[in-house]
Amino acid sequence: MTNEQQYIELFSQNRDVICAKSVQKMNVCRNEAFKDFMRLGFPTRKVERYKYIDVASLFAPNYGVNLQRLTIPTNPKDLFSCSVPKLSTLLYYVVNDSLYQNQPKTSLPEGVIIDSFTQAYAKNADLIDRYYGRLASTKDDAITALNTMIAQDGLLIYVPKNTRIEKTVQVLNVLNADVDLMANRRVLIILEDGAQAQLLFCDHAIKNNSFLTTQVVEVFVGRGAHLDLYCLEETHIKNVRFSNLYINQEADSVVNHNQITLHNGVTRNRTDLVFAGDGAECQLNGCVIADKHQFVDNNTLIDHRVGHCTSNELYKYVLNDESVGAFAGRVLVREGSQQTVSQETNQNLCASTSARMFTQPMLEIYADDVKCSHGSTVGQLNDAALFYMRQRGIPEREARLLLEHAFINEVIEKMQIQPLRDRLSHLVEMRFRGKLNVCEGCKLCK
């Protein structure tokens, strides 16, 4: 049996169960996704956007799938113990791939919706029908196709026109099972014209079982809207995570996206961002700290389809032991997209001789009135700086830590939320000191 075949049989034999526990729009899309998955199969390294990762082998194990949507017993006292000091947030919990329904009700601005697809569909089916599947095409990506054909529910975040959510919305994705489990998450974020929101997604794992997660996130940012989106992973070495993020920006909108990987097993993040309206801006930032045998692959595409847009991209990696990192970033400036400004930077620090980094920044330009640049570096700690610090009485281990922290801190400083910057700076320091084996200060992962 091929690695694809077990998922083809899973869907074929359980199609009725999957559809019965889902909503109409998802069921309409999943049949086409099934055909696309059978046609595509898992991508090999010959597929350009998957050249650094062996996808099929990661999907080969026989994971359990909660198709009956059974409630996974989760202690609320554990869930409600993860927070960011000095940051008041609106907390929501997703256990595996289901919105936790017993959490306290939060007060939201009028018209704002934060709910599961299945709960929201009765009153807001038009939102899901109108937006679901528009960005996340199943025709050219097998992971998106697989997620679309199996996922049964999702998280809807909707902010109406000219509405601002004052508090940060924090979504904790919690992996919890007594057996090896596959979770298929779906997220739909819609900010209408002039809307503003700050969203923080945190990935954790309660149990030490093996987990496989596929996640597809579609983000629509309307004219003049402003979105800060932070994604933080703190799982464990047995976690395999595939996350595909699709963002569409209308005119004069602003998106700040930050992807932080502090603890993981194998992580593959894909980010596709499209400028659909003039005058839009985006910041794509990412930082990775990896050691042991961890693997992190970030693959990005910024598509300048219209002119007068600005994109800035900065990804930094610190790799130790035998960890492996990969970054492939493509900036596409289409014909007629004049007055485009784009800068793409990938900087990497291999703190051990066994660590490996693959980097491929790319610029593809079909317009002549643009300001675009790109570059990457791979190196080790600066020997002169290390010597200078040791001459002043700083122990070598502490000097290395300070240099590594300063290297990563450039990404952290670009985050808009001060308490989150302070918290991440502390977590990064603990990570480098080897004291952050779980989410520090949180009962969730202990």
Coordinates of C-alpha atoms in Angstrom, one line a residue:
M1 CA 0.0 0.0 0.0
T2 CA 1.3 3.4 -0.9
N3 CA 1.4 6.2 1.7
E4 CA -1.4 7.9 -0.2
Q5 CA -3.6 4.8 -0.3
Q6 CA -4.3 4.7 3.4
Y7 CA -5.8 8.2 3.2
I8 CA -7.7 7.4 0.0
E9 CA -9.2 4.3 1.7
L10 CA -9.9 6.3 4.9
F11 CA -12.0 8.8 3.0
S12 CA -13.6 6.3 0.7
Q13 CA -14.7 4.1 3.5
N14 CA -15.8 6.9 5.9
R15 CA -17.1 9.5 3.5
D16 CA -20.6 9.4 5.0
V17 CA -19.4 9.7 8.6
I18 CA -17.1 12.6 7.6
C19 CA -19.9 14.5 5.9
A20 CA -22.4 13.8 8.6
K21 CA -20.2 15.5 11.2
S22 CA -19.5 18.6 9.0
V23 CA -21.2 21.5 7.2
Q24 CA -22.5 21.7 3.7
K25 CA -19.8 24.0 2.2
M26 CA -17.0 21.8 3.5
N27 CA -18.7 18.7 2.0
V28 CA -19.1 20.4 -1.3
C29 CA -15.3 21.2 -1.4
R30 CA -14.1 17.8 -0.1
N31 CA -15.2 15.8 -3.1
E32 CA -13.2 17.9 -5.5
A33 CA -10.3 17.8 -3.0
F34 CA -10.4 14.0 -3.0
K35 CA -10.1 13.9 -6.8
D36 CA -7.1 16.3 -6.6
F37 CA -5.4 14.3 -3.9
M38 CA -5.7 11.1 -5.9
R39 CA -4.3 12.9 -8.9
L40 CA -1.4 14.7 -7.1
G41 CA -0.3 12.1 -4.5
F42 CA 2.2 13.3 -1.8
P43 CA 4.8 15.6 -3.3
T44 CA 8.3 14.3 -3.8
R45 CA 11.5 16.3 -3.5
K46 CA 11.2 16.9 -7.3
V47 CA 8.4 19.3 -6.5
E48 CA 10.1 22.7 -6.1
R49 CA 8.2 23.8 -3.0
Y50 CA 8.8 20.5 -1.3
K51 CA 12.5 19.9 -2.3
Y52 CA 13.8 19.9 1.3
I53 CA 11.3 17.5 3.0
D54 CA 10.2 13.9 2.5
V55 CA 6.5 14.3 2.8
A56 CA 5.3 10.8 2.1
S57 CA 7.4 9.2 4.9
L58 CA 6.0 11.6 7.5
F59 CA 2.4 10.5 6.6
A60 CA 3.3 6.8 6.5
P61 CA 2.6 6.0 10.1
N62 CA -0.9 4.8 11.0
Y63 CA -2.4 7.7 13.0
G64 CA -5.8 7.6 14.6
V65 CA -8.4 10.1 13.3
N66 CA -11.3 11.3 15.4
L67 CA -13.9 11.1 12.6
Q68 CA -16.8 10.6 15.1
R69 CA -15.9 13.9 16.7
L70 CA -15.8 12.3 20.2
T71 CA -15.0 14.7 23.0
I72 CA -11.4 14.3 24.2
P73 CA -11.4 14.6 28.0
T74 CA -9.4 17.6 28.8
N75 CA -9.0 19.2 32.3
P76 CA -10.2 22.8 32.1
K77 CA -7.7 23.7 34.9
D78 CA -4.9 22.8 32.6
L79 CA -6.3 24.7 29.7
F80 CA -6.9 28.0 31.4
S81 CA -3.3 28.2 32.8
C82 CA -1.5 29.3 29.7
S83 CA -1.2 33.1 29.3
V84 CA 1.1 35.9 28.5
P85 CA 2.0 38.1 31.6
K86 CA 0.6 41.7 31.4
L87 CA -1.3 40.9 28.3
S88 CA -5.1 40.7 28.6
T89 CA -6.4 38.4 25.9
L90 CA -9.6 36.9 24.7
L91 CA -8.9 33.2 25.1
Y92 CA -10.2 30.4 22.9
Y93 CA -9.1 26.7 22.9
V94 CA -9.0 24.2 20.1
V95 CA -8.4 20.7 21.3
N96 CA -6.8 18.7 18.5
D97 CA -9.1 20.1 15.7
S98 CA -12.3 21.0 17.6
L99 CA -13.2 24.3 19.3
Y100 CA -13.4 23.6 23.1
Q101 CA -17.1 24.4 23.9
N102 CA -16.9 24.7 27.7
Q103 CA -14.7 27.8 27.9
P104 CA -16.0 30.9 29.5
K105 CA -18.0 33.3 27.3
T106 CA -16.1 36.4 26.2
S107 CA -17.5 39.8 25.4
L108 CA -16.9 40.7 21.8
P109 CA -17.7 43.9 19.9
E110 CA -21.0 43.9 18.0
G111 CA -21.0 41.8 14.9
V112 CA -17.7 40.0 15.7
I113 CA -17.9 36.2 15.4
I114 CA -15.4 33.7 16.9
D115 CA -16.9 30.3 16.8
S116 CA -16.7 26.9 15.2
F117 CA -18.0 26.3 11.7
T118 CA -20.6 23.9 12.9
Q119 CA -21.9 26.3 15.5
A120 CA -21.8 29.4 13.3
Y121 CA -23.3 27.8 10.2
A122 CA -26.9 28.0 11.3
K123 CA -26.8 31.8 11.5
N124 CA -23.7 32.7 9.4
A125 CA -23.6 30.2 6.6
D126 CA -23.2 32.9 4.0
L127 CA -19.8 33.9 5.4
I128 CA -18.4 30.4 5.2
D129 CA -20.1 29.7 1.9
R130 CA -18.6 32.9 0.4
Y131 CA -15.0 32.6 1.7
Y132 CA -14.2 29.0 2.4
G133 CA -11.9 27.4 -0.1
R134 CA -11.4 30.6 -2.2
L135 CA -7.7 31.0 -1.4
A136 CA -6.7 27.4 -0.4
S137 CA -6.7 25.7 -3.8
T138 CA -6.6 22.0 -3.8
K139 CA -5.5 21.7 -7.4
D140 CA -1.7 22.1 -6.9
D141 CA -1.0 21.2 -3.3
A142 CA -1.6 17.7 -1.8
I143 CA -1.5 18.8 1.8
T144 CA -4.2 21.4 1.2
A145 CA -6.2 18.8 -0.7
L146 CA -5.8 16.2 2.1
N147 CA -6.9 18.6 4.8
T148 CA -9.9 19.8 2.7
M149 CA -11.1 16.2 2.1
I150 CA -10.8 15.1 5.8
A151 CA -11.3 18.2 8.0
Q152 CA -14.8 18.3 9.5
D153 CA -14.9 21.6 11.3
G154 CA -13.1 24.8 11.6
L155 CA -12.6 28.1 13.5
L156 CA -14.3 31.2 12.1
I157 CA -13.0 34.6 13.1
Y158 CA -15.0 37.5 11.5
V159 CA -14.6 41.2 12.2
P160 CA -17.1 43.4 10.4
K161 CA -16.5 46.7 8.7
N162 CA -14.7 49.5 10.7
T163 CA -14.7 47.3 13.8
R164 CA -11.7 47.0 16.1
I165 CA -11.1 44.2 18.6
E166 CA -9.4 46.0 21.4
K167 CA -8.0 42.9 23.1
T168 CA -5.7 40.4 21.5
V169 CA -7.5 37.2 20.5
Q170 CA -5.4 34.2 21.8
V171 CA -6.2 30.8 20.3
L172 CA -4.5 27.8 22.0
N173 CA -4.2 24.8 19.7
V174 CA -3.9 21.9 22.2
L175 CA -2.9 18.4 21.1
N176 CA -4.3 15.8 23.5
A177 CA -4.8 12.1 23.0
D178 CA -3.9 8.7 24.6
V179 CA -3.0 7.3 21.2
D180 CA -1.0 8.6 18.2
L181 CA -3.4 11.0 16.5
M182 CA -3.8 13.0 13.3
A183 CA -5.6 16.4 13.7
N184 CA -6.9 18.4 10.7
R185 CA -7.5 22.0 11.6
R186 CA -9.2 24.6 9.4
V187 CA -9.2 28.4 10.2
L188 CA -11.1 31.1 8.3
I189 CA -10.2 34.7 9.2
I190 CA -12.2 37.6 7.7
L191 CA -11.5 41.3 8.3
E192 CA -13.8 43.5 6.4
D193 CA -12.9 47.0 5.2
G194 CA -11.3 49.1 8.0
A195 CA -11.4 46.3 10.6
Q196 CA -8.5 45.8 13.0
A197 CA -7.5 42.7 15.0
Q198 CA -4.5 41.2 16.8
L199 CA -4.5 37.3 16.8
L200 CA -2.1 35.0 18.6
F201 CA -2.1 31.3 17.8
C202 CA -0.1 29.1 20.2
D203 CA 0.5 25.3 19.5
H204 CA 1.0 23.0 22.5
A205 CA 0.9 19.3 23.2
I206 CA -0.4 17.9 26.5
K207 CA 0.5 14.3 26.0
N208 CA 3.8 12.7 24.8
N209 CA 2.2 10.7 22.0
S210 CA 3.0 11.2 18.4
F211 CA 0.9 13.8 16.6
L212 CA 0.4 14.6 13.0
T213 CA -1.3 18.0 12.3
T214 CA -2.4 19.5 9.0
Q215 CA -3.6 23.0 9.2
V216 CA -5.0 25.3 6.5
V217 CA -5.7 28.9 7.3
E218 CA -7.4 31.3 4.9
V219 CA -7.1 35.1 5.7
F220 CA -9.1 37.8 4.0
V221 CA -8.0 41.4 4.8
G222 CA -10.3 44.1 3.4
R223 CA -9.5 47.6 2.2
G224 CA -7.8 49.6 4.9
A225 CA -7.9 46.7 7.4
H226 CA -5.1 46.0 9.8
L227 CA -4.1 42.5 11.0
D228 CA -1.4 41.4 13.4
L229 CA -1.0 37.6 13.2
Y230 CA 1.3 35.8 15.5
C231 CA 1.9 32.0 15.4
L232 CA 4.0 30.3 18.1
E233 CA 4.8 26.6 18.2
E234 CA 5.9 25.0 21.5
T235 CA 5.2 21.3 21.0
H236 CA 7.6 18.4 21.3
I237 CA 9.9 16.1 19.3
K238 CA 7.1 13.7 18.4
N239 CA 5.0 16.3 16.7
V240 CA 4.8 16.6 12.9
R241 CA 3.1 19.8 11.7
F242 CA 2.1 20.9 8.2
S243 CA 0.6 24.4 8.2
N244 CA -0.5 26.2 5.0
L245 CA -1.4 29.9 5.4
Y246 CA -3.1 31.8 2.6
I247 CA -3.5 35.6 2.9
N248 CA -5.3 38.0 0.5
Q249 CA -4.8 41.8 1.0
E250 CA -7.0 44.5 -0.5
A251 CA -6.0 48.1 -1.1
D252 CA -4.3 50.0 1.7
S253 CA -4.4 47.1 4.1
V254 CA -1.6 46.2 6.5
V255 CA -0.6 42.7 7.6
N256 CA 2.1 41.9 10.2
H257 CA 2.7 38.1 10.4
N258 CA 5.2 36.5 12.8
Q259 CA 6.0 32.8 12.7
I260 CA 8.0 31.6 15.8
T261 CA 9.2 28.0 16.3
L262 CA 10.6 27.3 19.8
H263 CA 10.0 23.6 20.2
N264 CA 9.0 21.0 17.6
G265 CA 9.7 17.8 15.9
V266 CA 9.2 18.3 12.2
T267 CA 7.6 21.5 11.1
R268 CA 6.7 22.7 7.6
N269 CA 5.1 26.1 7.2
R270 CA 3.9 27.4 3.9
T271 CA 2.8 31.1 3.6
D272 CA 1.2 32.5 0.4
L273 CA 0.4 36.2 0.4
V274 CA -1.3 38.0 -2.4
F275 CA -1.6 41.8 -2.9
A276 CA -4.9 42.3 -4.6
G277 CA -5.2 46.1 -4.0
D278 CA -2.9 49.1 -4.4
G279 CA -1.1 50.6 -1.4
A280 CA -1.1 47.5 0.8
E281 CA 1.8 46.6 3.1
C282 CA 3.0 43.4 4.7
Q283 CA 5.7 42.3 7.1
L284 CA 6.5 38.6 7.2
N285 CA 8.9 37.7 10.1
G286 CA 10.0 34.4 11.4
C287 CA 12.4 33.0 13.9
V288 CA 13.5 29.4 14.5
I289 CA 15.4 27.9 17.4
A290 CA 16.2 24.2 16.8
D291 CA 18.5 21.6 18.3
K292 CA 18.8 17.8 18.6
H293 CA 17.2 16.3 15.4
Q294 CA 14.5 18.9 14.9
F295 CA 13.6 20.1 11.4
V296 CA 11.9 23.4 10.4
D297 CA 11.0 24.3 6.8
N298 CA 9.5 27.7 6.0
N299 CA 8.3 28.2 2.4
T300 CA 6.9 31.6 1.4
L301 CA 5.4 33.3 -1.6
I302 CA 4.7 37.0 -1.8
D303 CA 2.7 37.8 -5.0
H304 CA 2.7 41.5 -6.0
R305 CA -0.3 41.4 -8.4
V306 CA -0.8 45.2 -8.3
G307 CA 1.4 48.2 -7.9
H308 CA 2.4 50.5 -5.1
C309 CA 2.6 47.7 -2.5
T310 CA 5.4 47.1 0.0
S311 CA 6.6 43.8 1.4
N312 CA 9.4 43.2 4.0
E313 CA 10.4 39.7 4.9
L314 CA 12.9 38.6 7.6
Y315 CA 13.5 35.0 8.7
K316 CA 16.3 34.1 11.2
Y317 CA 17.4 30.6 12.3
V318 CA 19.6 29.4 15.1
L319 CA 20.5 25.7 14.7
N320 CA 22.3 23.5 17.1
D321 CA 23.3 19.9 17.4
E322 CA 22.1 17.9 14.3
S323 CA 19.0 20.1 13.6
V324 CA 18.1 21.0 10.0
G325 CA 16.6 24.2 8.8
A326 CA 15.2 25.2 5.4
F327 CA 14.0 28.5 4.0
A328 CA 12.7 29.1 0.5
G329 CA 11.1 32.6 -0.1
R330 CA 9.9 33.8 -3.5
V331 CA 8.8 37.3 -4.2
L332 CA 6.9 37.6 -7.5
V333 CA 6.4 41.1 -9.0
R334 CA 4.0 40.7 -11.9
E335 CA 3.8 42.8 -15.1
G336 CA 2.4 46.2 -14.4
S337 CA 3.0 46.1 -10.7
Q338 CA 5.0 49.4 -10.7
Q339 CA 6.3 51.2 -7.7
T340 CA 6.7 47.9 -5.8
V341 CA 9.1 48.0 -2.8
S342 CA 10.2 44.6 -1.5
Q343 CA 13.0 43.4 0.7
E344 CA 13.6 39.7 1.6
T345 CA 16.3 38.6 4.1
N346 CA 17.2 35.2 5.5
Q347 CA 20.0 35.0 8.1
N348 CA 21.1 31.8 9.7
L349 CA 23.4 30.8 12.5
C350 CA 24.7 27.3 12.7
A351 CA 25.9 27.0 16.3
S352 CA 27.3 23.5 15.8
T353 CA 29.3 21.8 13.0
S354 CA 26.6 19.2 12.6
A355 CA 23.7 21.6 12.0
R356 CA 22.6 22.1 8.4
M357 CA 20.7 25.0 6.7
F358 CA 19.2 25.2 3.2
T359 CA 18.3 28.6 2.0
Q360 CA 16.9 29.9 -1.3
P361 CA 15.7 33.5 -1.5
M362 CA 14.2 34.3 -4.9
L363 CA 13.1 37.4 -6.8
E364 CA 11.0 37.2 -10.0
I365 CA 10.3 40.6 -11.5
Y366 CA 8.3 41.6 -14.6
A367 CA 8.1 45.4 -13.9
D368 CA 10.8 48.0 -14.4
D369 CA 9.9 50.7 -11.8
V370 CA 10.6 48.8 -8.6
K371 CA 12.9 48.7 -5.6
C372 CA 13.6 45.1 -4.7
S373 CA 16.4 43.3 -2.9
H374 CA 17.0 39.9 -1.4
G375 CA 19.8 38.0 0.3
S376 CA 20.8 35.2 2.7
T377 CA 23.6 34.4 5.0
V378 CA 24.7 31.2 6.8
G379 CA 27.5 31.4 9.3
Q380 CA 28.7 30.7 12.8
L381 CA 29.2 32.8 15.9
N382 CA 31.5 35.8 15.4
D383 CA 34.8 34.6 16.9
A384 CA 36.0 38.2 17.4
A385 CA 32.9 39.1 19.4
L386 CA 33.1 35.9 21.4
F387 CA 36.8 36.6 22.2
Y388 CA 36.0 40.2 23.1
M389 CA 33.3 39.2 25.6
R390 CA 35.5 36.4 27.1
Q391 CA 38.3 39.0 27.6
R392 CA 36.0 40.9 29.8
G393 CA 35.3 38.0 32.1
I394 CA 32.1 36.6 30.5
P395 CA 32.1 32.8 30.5
E396 CA 32.1 31.2 27.0
R397 CA 28.7 29.6 27.5
E398 CA 27.1 32.9 28.6
A399 CA 28.8 34.8 25.8
R400 CA 27.4 32.4 23.2
L401 CA 24.0 32.7 24.7
L402 CA 24.1 36.5 24.6
L403 CA 25.2 36.5 21.0
E404 CA 22.5 34.0 19.9
H405 CA 19.8 35.9 21.8
A406 CA 20.9 39.2 20.1
F407 CA 20.8 37.5 16.7
I408 CA 17.2 36.4 17.2
N409 CA 16.1 39.5 19.0
E410 CA 15.9 41.5 15.7
V411 CA 12.8 39.5 14.8
I412 CA 11.2 39.7 18.2
E413 CA 11.6 43.5 18.3
K414 CA 9.4 43.8 15.2
M415 CA 6.4 42.5 17.0
Q416 CA 3.7 45.1 17.8
I417 CA 2.6 43.8 21.2
Q418 CA 5.0 44.8 24.0
P419 CA 4.0 42.2 26.6
L420 CA 4.3 39.5 23.9
R421 CA 7.8 40.8 22.9
D422 CA 8.9 40.6 26.6
R423 CA 7.5 37.2 27.0
L424 CA 9.1 35.8 23.9
S425 CA 12.4 37.4 24.7
H426 CA 12.3 35.6 28.1
L427 CA 11.3 32.3 26.4
V428 CA 14.1 32.5 23.9
E429 CA 16.6 33.1 26.6
M430 CA 15.3 30.1 28.6
R431 CA 15.4 28.1 25.3
F432 CA 19.0 28.9 24.7
R433 CA 19.9 28.0 28.4
G434 CA 18.3 24.6 27.9
K435 CA 15.7 25.3 30.5
L436 CA 12.6 25.5 28.3
N437 CA 11.7 21.8 27.7
V438 CA 8.0 22.7 27.9
C439 CA 6.0 26.0 27.9
E440 CA 7.7 27.7 30.8
G441 CA 5.4 28.8 33.5
C442 CA 2.4 26.9 32.2
K443 CA 0.8 23.7 33.5
L444 CA -0.5 22.9 30.0
C445 CA 2.6 21.0 28.9
K446 CA 3.9 19.6 32.1

